[in-house]
Amino acid sequence: MPRISYNWANPALPYEAVLRGKWVWVWNWRRCLDGDSLAVARRLKDADCAGVFLKAGDGGHDFAQGAPIADIIASLQAAGVRAVPWFYWYLYDEPFYCYGAQALTWQEEAENLIATCVRLGAAAAVIDIEAESEEAADPEANAYRVLSLVKARLPDLDLLYAPLPQPNYHRRLPYRVFNRYCRAALPQAYHNAMQVAPEEAVALCYDAFAAEGLLTVPLAPAGGAYGSVTPEELGRWARAAVEQGARMLSWWSFEHIESECPQLWDAIARVELPEPEETEMDEDVKRDVQANAVRQRIAGLILSGDPALAEQAYREMQYLRLLGGLPLVLETRESAAPDPSGPAR
């Protein structure tokens, strides 16, 4: 088990402190300029991109990229672009064959992400969650379990999630749970897949998230850059997203742009994002956020299912009570786990 490091003053950072800029998704590394890191980095820099989301896991398995993920990420970062691992999750209780391969359980998906991010020293990770997870017996409960386990073990890891773009059509997808544990949502608002105009795809996505009360985290939409998408459509889509307030955009995917429409690189280069604004928190708001971060951490330790982590939660709660001048809780934990003092927001 990796050593848990925790900063008691670790509030939800302003969105700009997590990720910003233009990003491109990498699915199959070997199909991206033959896996030439310098060539990939050059292409991204020419398009004024900050980095890539690189597929690292699928259904609890490492995703084979033809070279160790750590080597790929190190070579890209040495060339001046960021690389963040992304993981495809299913949230199943039992192993299940999907698309000709075995998807493992939600526990194994959590362990795969944790082990990979520890190995990489990753500061952030993206979770791709789509329609398959709706087939799980209880997607919401499993989402709570898997995310609380990840945050208990890696409390400083910034999680982002990439769901389907219209939550009103996917009632069993656990958007609210992911909103609770993630810093931002990257909805897959591909106008070509949605079969609507670029502007309408963005509007449908934002309106659906607003109607479902899901704008509690920033939206950073992902756009389609494959198939019949034209440079003009990509530009219109990006402008619509910026008008909605997006400060980070991404496109699917590097290999598709290269093989189907290289002109999209110039269109991405022309996309302009506003400079991030410096924001300061009111002291009362800052205290509330910090307290919520502590509650979320302790809840994650308790819900992880690991007795050692539950014991750590008990010790931390005792320490907090001592700091607050409150009486210590007597050792009566056989019947119930300690209450983390309410849900995290």
Coordinates of C-alpha atoms in Angstrom, one line a residue:
M1 CA 0.0 0.0 0.0
P2 CA 1.4 3.4 -0.9
R3 CA 2.1 5.8 2.0
I4 CA -0.7 8.2 2.4
S5 CA 0.4 11.9 2.5
Y6 CA -2.3 14.4 3.5
N7 CA -2.4 18.1 3.6
W8 CA -5.0 19.3 6.2
A9 CA -5.5 22.5 4.2
N10 CA -6.2 20.9 0.9
P11 CA -9.3 22.6 -0.3
A12 CA -10.8 22.2 -3.8
L13 CA -8.5 24.4 -5.8
P14 CA -9.8 27.0 -8.3
Y15 CA -10.3 25.2 -11.6
E16 CA -7.4 27.0 -13.2
A17 CA -5.0 25.5 -10.7
V18 CA -5.9 22.0 -11.9
L19 CA -5.7 22.0 -15.7
R20 CA -6.2 24.5 -18.4
G21 CA -5.6 25.0 -22.1
K22 CA -6.1 22.7 -25.1
W23 CA -5.6 18.9 -24.9
V24 CA -5.9 16.0 -27.3
W25 CA -6.8 12.4 -26.4
V26 CA -4.4 9.6 -27.2
W27 CA -6.0 6.1 -27.6
N28 CA -3.3 4.0 -29.4
W29 CA 0.1 5.5 -28.9
R30 CA 1.7 3.4 -31.8
R31 CA -0.7 5.1 -34.2
C32 CA 0.4 8.5 -33.2
L33 CA 3.3 9.3 -35.6
D34 CA 4.6 5.8 -34.9
G35 CA 5.0 6.6 -31.3
D36 CA 7.7 9.2 -31.9
S37 CA 7.5 11.4 -28.8
L38 CA 9.4 14.3 -30.3
A39 CA 7.2 14.3 -33.4
V40 CA 4.1 14.1 -31.2
A41 CA 5.3 16.9 -29.0
R42 CA 6.1 19.0 -32.0
R43 CA 2.7 18.5 -33.5
L44 CA 1.0 19.5 -30.2
K45 CA 3.2 22.6 -29.7
D46 CA 2.4 23.7 -33.2
A47 CA -1.3 23.5 -32.4
D48 CA -0.7 25.4 -29.1
C49 CA -1.8 22.4 -27.1
A50 CA -0.9 22.0 -23.4
G51 CA -0.7 18.2 -23.6
V52 CA -2.4 14.8 -24.0
F53 CA -4.7 12.5 -22.1
L54 CA -2.9 9.1 -22.6
K55 CA -4.9 5.9 -22.2
A56 CA -3.3 3.9 -19.3
G57 CA -6.0 1.5 -18.2
D58 CA -9.2 -0.3 -19.3
G59 CA -11.5 -2.3 -17.0
G60 CA -8.8 -2.8 -14.3
H61 CA -6.1 -3.8 -16.8
D62 CA -3.1 -1.9 -17.9
F63 CA -3.7 -0.7 -21.5
A64 CA -0.8 -1.9 -23.8
Q65 CA 0.7 1.1 -25.6
G66 CA 3.8 -0.7 -27.1
A67 CA 6.0 1.0 -24.5
P68 CA 5.8 1.5 -20.8
I69 CA 3.4 4.3 -20.0
A70 CA 6.0 5.9 -17.6
D71 CA 8.5 6.1 -20.5
I72 CA 6.0 7.7 -22.9
I73 CA 4.9 10.3 -20.3
A74 CA 8.5 11.1 -19.3
S75 CA 9.5 11.5 -23.0
L76 CA 6.6 13.8 -23.7
Q77 CA 7.2 15.9 -20.6
A78 CA 10.9 16.1 -21.4
A79 CA 9.8 17.5 -24.8
G80 CA 7.7 20.2 -23.1
V81 CA 4.1 18.9 -23.2
R82 CA 2.1 17.5 -20.3
A83 CA 0.6 13.9 -20.3
V84 CA -2.2 12.8 -18.0
P85 CA -3.2 9.2 -17.8
W86 CA -6.8 8.2 -18.5
F87 CA -8.7 5.1 -17.5
Y88 CA -11.8 3.4 -18.9
W89 CA -14.1 2.1 -16.1
Y90 CA -17.1 -0.2 -16.1
L91 CA -18.0 -0.4 -12.3
Y92 CA -18.9 -4.1 -12.4
D93 CA -19.2 -6.2 -9.3
E94 CA -18.0 -9.3 -11.1
P95 CA -15.6 -9.8 -14.0
F96 CA -17.5 -9.4 -17.3
Y97 CA -16.5 -10.0 -21.0
C98 CA -17.0 -6.8 -23.0
Y99 CA -15.8 -6.2 -26.5
G100 CA -13.9 -9.5 -26.5
A101 CA -11.9 -8.7 -23.3
Q102 CA -12.5 -9.2 -19.7
A103 CA -13.5 -6.2 -17.6
L104 CA -12.5 -6.7 -14.0
T105 CA -14.4 -5.5 -10.9
W106 CA -14.7 -1.9 -9.6
Q107 CA -12.1 -2.8 -6.8
E108 CA -9.6 -3.9 -9.4
E109 CA -10.3 -0.7 -11.5
A110 CA -9.5 1.3 -8.4
E111 CA -6.3 -0.6 -7.7
N112 CA -5.1 -0.3 -11.3
L113 CA -5.6 3.4 -11.2
I114 CA -3.9 3.8 -7.8
A115 CA -0.9 1.6 -8.8
T116 CA -0.5 3.4 -12.1
C117 CA -0.6 6.9 -10.7
V118 CA 1.8 5.9 -7.9
R119 CA 4.2 4.5 -10.4
L120 CA 3.9 7.6 -12.6
G121 CA 3.9 10.1 -9.8
A122 CA 0.8 11.5 -11.5
A123 CA -0.8 14.7 -10.2
A124 CA -4.0 14.1 -12.1
A125 CA -6.0 11.3 -13.8
V126 CA -9.1 11.2 -16.0
I127 CA -11.8 8.5 -15.7
D128 CA -13.8 7.7 -18.9
I129 CA -17.2 6.5 -17.8
E130 CA -19.8 5.6 -20.5
A131 CA -22.9 3.5 -21.2
E132 CA -21.4 0.2 -20.1
S133 CA -21.4 1.2 -16.5
E134 CA -25.2 1.5 -16.6
E135 CA -25.3 -2.3 -16.8
A136 CA -23.7 -2.6 -13.3
A137 CA -26.0 -3.9 -10.6
D138 CA -25.7 -0.6 -8.7
P139 CA -23.6 2.0 -10.5
E140 CA -24.1 4.7 -7.9
A141 CA -23.1 2.5 -5.0
N142 CA -20.1 1.2 -6.9
A143 CA -19.0 4.7 -7.9
Y144 CA -19.0 5.7 -4.2
R145 CA -17.0 2.7 -3.3
V146 CA -14.4 3.0 -6.1
L147 CA -13.9 6.8 -5.8
S148 CA -13.7 6.8 -2.0
L149 CA -11.1 4.1 -2.2
V150 CA -9.0 6.1 -4.7
K151 CA -9.3 9.3 -2.7
A152 CA -8.5 7.5 0.6
R153 CA -5.3 6.1 -0.9
L154 CA -4.3 9.1 -3.1
P155 CA -6.0 12.2 -1.5
D156 CA -3.9 14.7 -3.4
L157 CA -4.6 13.2 -6.8
D158 CA -6.8 15.5 -9.0
L159 CA -9.5 13.4 -10.6
L160 CA -11.5 14.5 -13.7
Y161 CA -14.2 12.4 -15.4
A162 CA -15.3 12.2 -19.0
P163 CA -18.9 11.1 -19.1
L164 CA -21.5 11.1 -21.9
P165 CA -22.8 14.6 -22.7
Q166 CA -26.5 14.4 -21.8
P167 CA -27.2 13.1 -18.3
N168 CA -30.9 13.3 -18.9
Y169 CA -30.5 10.3 -21.3
H170 CA -28.4 8.3 -18.9
R171 CA -30.2 8.1 -15.6
R172 CA -28.1 5.2 -14.3
L173 CA -24.7 6.9 -14.9
P174 CA -23.5 8.2 -11.5
Y175 CA -22.8 11.8 -12.5
R176 CA -23.5 13.1 -9.0
V177 CA -21.1 10.8 -7.4
F178 CA -18.3 11.7 -9.8
N179 CA -19.1 15.4 -9.3
R180 CA -18.5 14.9 -5.6
Y181 CA -15.0 13.4 -6.0
C182 CA -13.7 15.1 -9.2
R183 CA -12.4 18.5 -9.9
A184 CA -14.0 18.9 -13.3
A185 CA -16.2 17.1 -15.9
L186 CA -15.1 16.6 -19.5
P187 CA -18.4 15.6 -21.2
Q188 CA -17.9 14.0 -24.6
A189 CA -20.0 16.6 -26.6
Y190 CA -19.1 15.3 -30.0
H191 CA -21.4 17.1 -32.4
N192 CA -20.8 14.5 -35.1
A193 CA -21.8 11.6 -32.8
M194 CA -24.8 13.6 -31.5
Q195 CA -25.8 14.4 -35.1
V196 CA -26.4 18.0 -34.5
A197 CA -24.7 21.3 -35.3
P198 CA -21.6 22.2 -33.3
E199 CA -23.3 24.9 -31.4
E200 CA -26.3 22.8 -30.6
A201 CA -24.1 20.0 -29.2
V202 CA -22.5 22.4 -26.7
A203 CA -25.9 23.9 -25.8
L204 CA -27.5 20.5 -25.3
C205 CA -24.7 19.4 -23.0
Y206 CA -24.6 22.5 -20.8
D207 CA -28.4 22.7 -20.6
A208 CA -28.6 19.0 -19.6
F209 CA -26.0 19.4 -16.9
A210 CA -27.7 22.6 -15.6
A211 CA -31.2 21.0 -15.6
E212 CA -29.8 18.0 -13.6
G213 CA -28.0 20.3 -11.1
L214 CA -24.6 19.1 -12.2
L215 CA -22.8 22.4 -12.7
T216 CA -21.2 22.0 -9.3
V217 CA -17.9 21.4 -11.0
P218 CA -16.5 23.2 -14.1
L219 CA -17.3 21.7 -17.5
A220 CA -14.4 21.3 -19.9
P221 CA -16.0 19.7 -23.0
A222 CA -14.3 17.2 -25.2
G223 CA -15.0 17.6 -28.9
G224 CA -15.0 15.3 -31.9
A225 CA -12.1 15.6 -34.2
Y226 CA -12.7 12.5 -36.3
G227 CA -14.7 11.2 -39.2
S228 CA -16.3 14.0 -41.3
V229 CA -15.6 16.9 -38.9
T230 CA -14.3 19.9 -40.7
P231 CA -11.9 22.7 -39.5
E232 CA -14.8 25.1 -39.7
E233 CA -17.0 22.9 -37.5
L234 CA -14.3 22.5 -35.0
G235 CA -13.8 26.2 -34.7
R236 CA -17.6 26.8 -34.3
W237 CA -17.8 24.1 -31.6
A238 CA -14.8 25.6 -29.7
R239 CA -16.3 29.2 -29.8
A240 CA -19.6 27.9 -28.5
A241 CA -17.9 26.1 -25.6
V242 CA -15.8 29.2 -24.7
E243 CA -19.0 31.3 -24.8
Q244 CA -20.5 28.9 -22.2
G245 CA -17.5 29.5 -20.0
A246 CA -15.1 26.6 -20.8
R247 CA -11.5 27.3 -20.0
M248 CA -10.1 23.9 -21.0
L249 CA -11.0 22.0 -24.2
S250 CA -9.9 18.7 -25.6
W251 CA -10.5 16.7 -28.8
W252 CA -10.8 13.0 -29.7
S253 CA -8.3 12.0 -31.0
F254 CA -4.7 12.4 -32.1
E255 CA -4.6 9.4 -34.3
H256 CA -7.9 10.3 -36.0
I257 CA -6.7 13.8 -36.7
E258 CA -3.5 12.5 -38.3
S259 CA -5.2 9.8 -40.4
E260 CA -8.5 11.5 -41.4
C261 CA -8.1 15.3 -41.4
P262 CA -4.6 16.8 -40.6
Q263 CA -6.1 20.2 -41.3
L264 CA -7.8 20.0 -37.9
W265 CA -4.4 20.8 -36.3
D266 CA -4.5 24.3 -37.8
A267 CA -8.1 24.7 -36.6
I268 CA -7.1 23.7 -33.1
A269 CA -4.2 26.2 -33.2
R270 CA -6.6 28.9 -34.1
V271 CA -8.8 28.2 -31.0
E272 CA -8.4 31.0 -28.4
L273 CA -9.1 30.4 -24.8
P274 CA -9.4 33.3 -22.3
E275 CA -6.6 33.8 -19.8
P276 CA -7.5 32.5 -16.4
E277 CA -8.7 35.0 -13.9
E278 CA -7.1 35.2 -10.5
T279 CA -9.7 34.5 -7.8
E280 CA -9.4 34.8 -4.0
M281 CA -11.6 33.0 -1.6
D282 CA -13.4 34.7 1.3
E283 CA -12.0 33.5 4.6
D284 CA -15.3 31.9 5.7
V285 CA -15.7 30.2 2.3
K286 CA -12.1 29.0 2.5
R287 CA -12.7 27.5 6.0
D288 CA -15.9 25.8 4.7
V289 CA -14.0 24.3 1.8
Q290 CA -11.2 23.1 4.0
A291 CA -13.6 21.5 6.4
N292 CA -15.4 19.8 3.6
A293 CA -12.1 18.5 2.3
V294 CA -11.4 17.0 5.7
R295 CA -14.9 15.4 5.8
Q296 CA -14.4 14.0 2.3
R297 CA -11.1 12.5 3.3
I298 CA -12.4 10.8 6.4
A299 CA -15.4 9.5 4.6
G300 CA -13.1 8.1 1.9
L301 CA -11.0 6.3 4.6
I302 CA -14.1 4.8 6.2
L303 CA -15.8 3.7 3.0
S304 CA -12.6 2.2 1.5
G305 CA -13.3 -1.1 3.1
D306 CA -9.7 -1.3 4.4
P307 CA -9.5 -1.8 8.2
A308 CA -6.2 0.0 8.4
L309 CA -7.6 3.0 6.6
A310 CA -10.7 3.0 8.9
E311 CA -8.4 2.9 11.9
Q312 CA -6.6 5.9 10.5
A313 CA -9.9 7.7 10.1
Y314 CA -10.7 7.1 13.7
R315 CA -7.3 8.5 14.8
E316 CA -7.7 11.5 12.6
M317 CA -11.1 12.2 14.0
Q318 CA -9.8 11.9 17.5
Y319 CA -7.1 14.4 16.7
L320 CA -9.5 16.9 15.2
R321 CA -11.7 16.6 18.3
L322 CA -8.7 17.3 20.5
L323 CA -7.8 20.3 18.5
G324 CA -11.3 21.6 18.7
G325 CA -11.4 21.1 22.5
L326 CA -14.1 18.4 22.2
P327 CA -14.1 15.2 24.4
L328 CA -12.6 12.1 22.7
V329 CA -14.8 9.4 21.4
L330 CA -14.6 6.2 23.4
E331 CA -13.5 3.0 21.7
T332 CA -16.9 1.6 20.7
R333 CA -16.3 1.0 17.0
E334 CA -17.4 -2.6 16.8
S335 CA -21.0 -1.7 16.0
A336 CA -20.6 1.3 13.7
A337 CA -17.9 3.1 11.8
P338 CA -17.2 6.7 12.9
D339 CA -19.4 9.3 11.3
P340 CA -17.4 11.7 9.1
S341 CA -19.8 14.6 10.2
G342 CA -21.9 14.8 7.1
P343 CA -21.4 14.3 3.4
A344 CA -18.8 16.1 1.3
R345 CA -20.1 18.5 -1.3

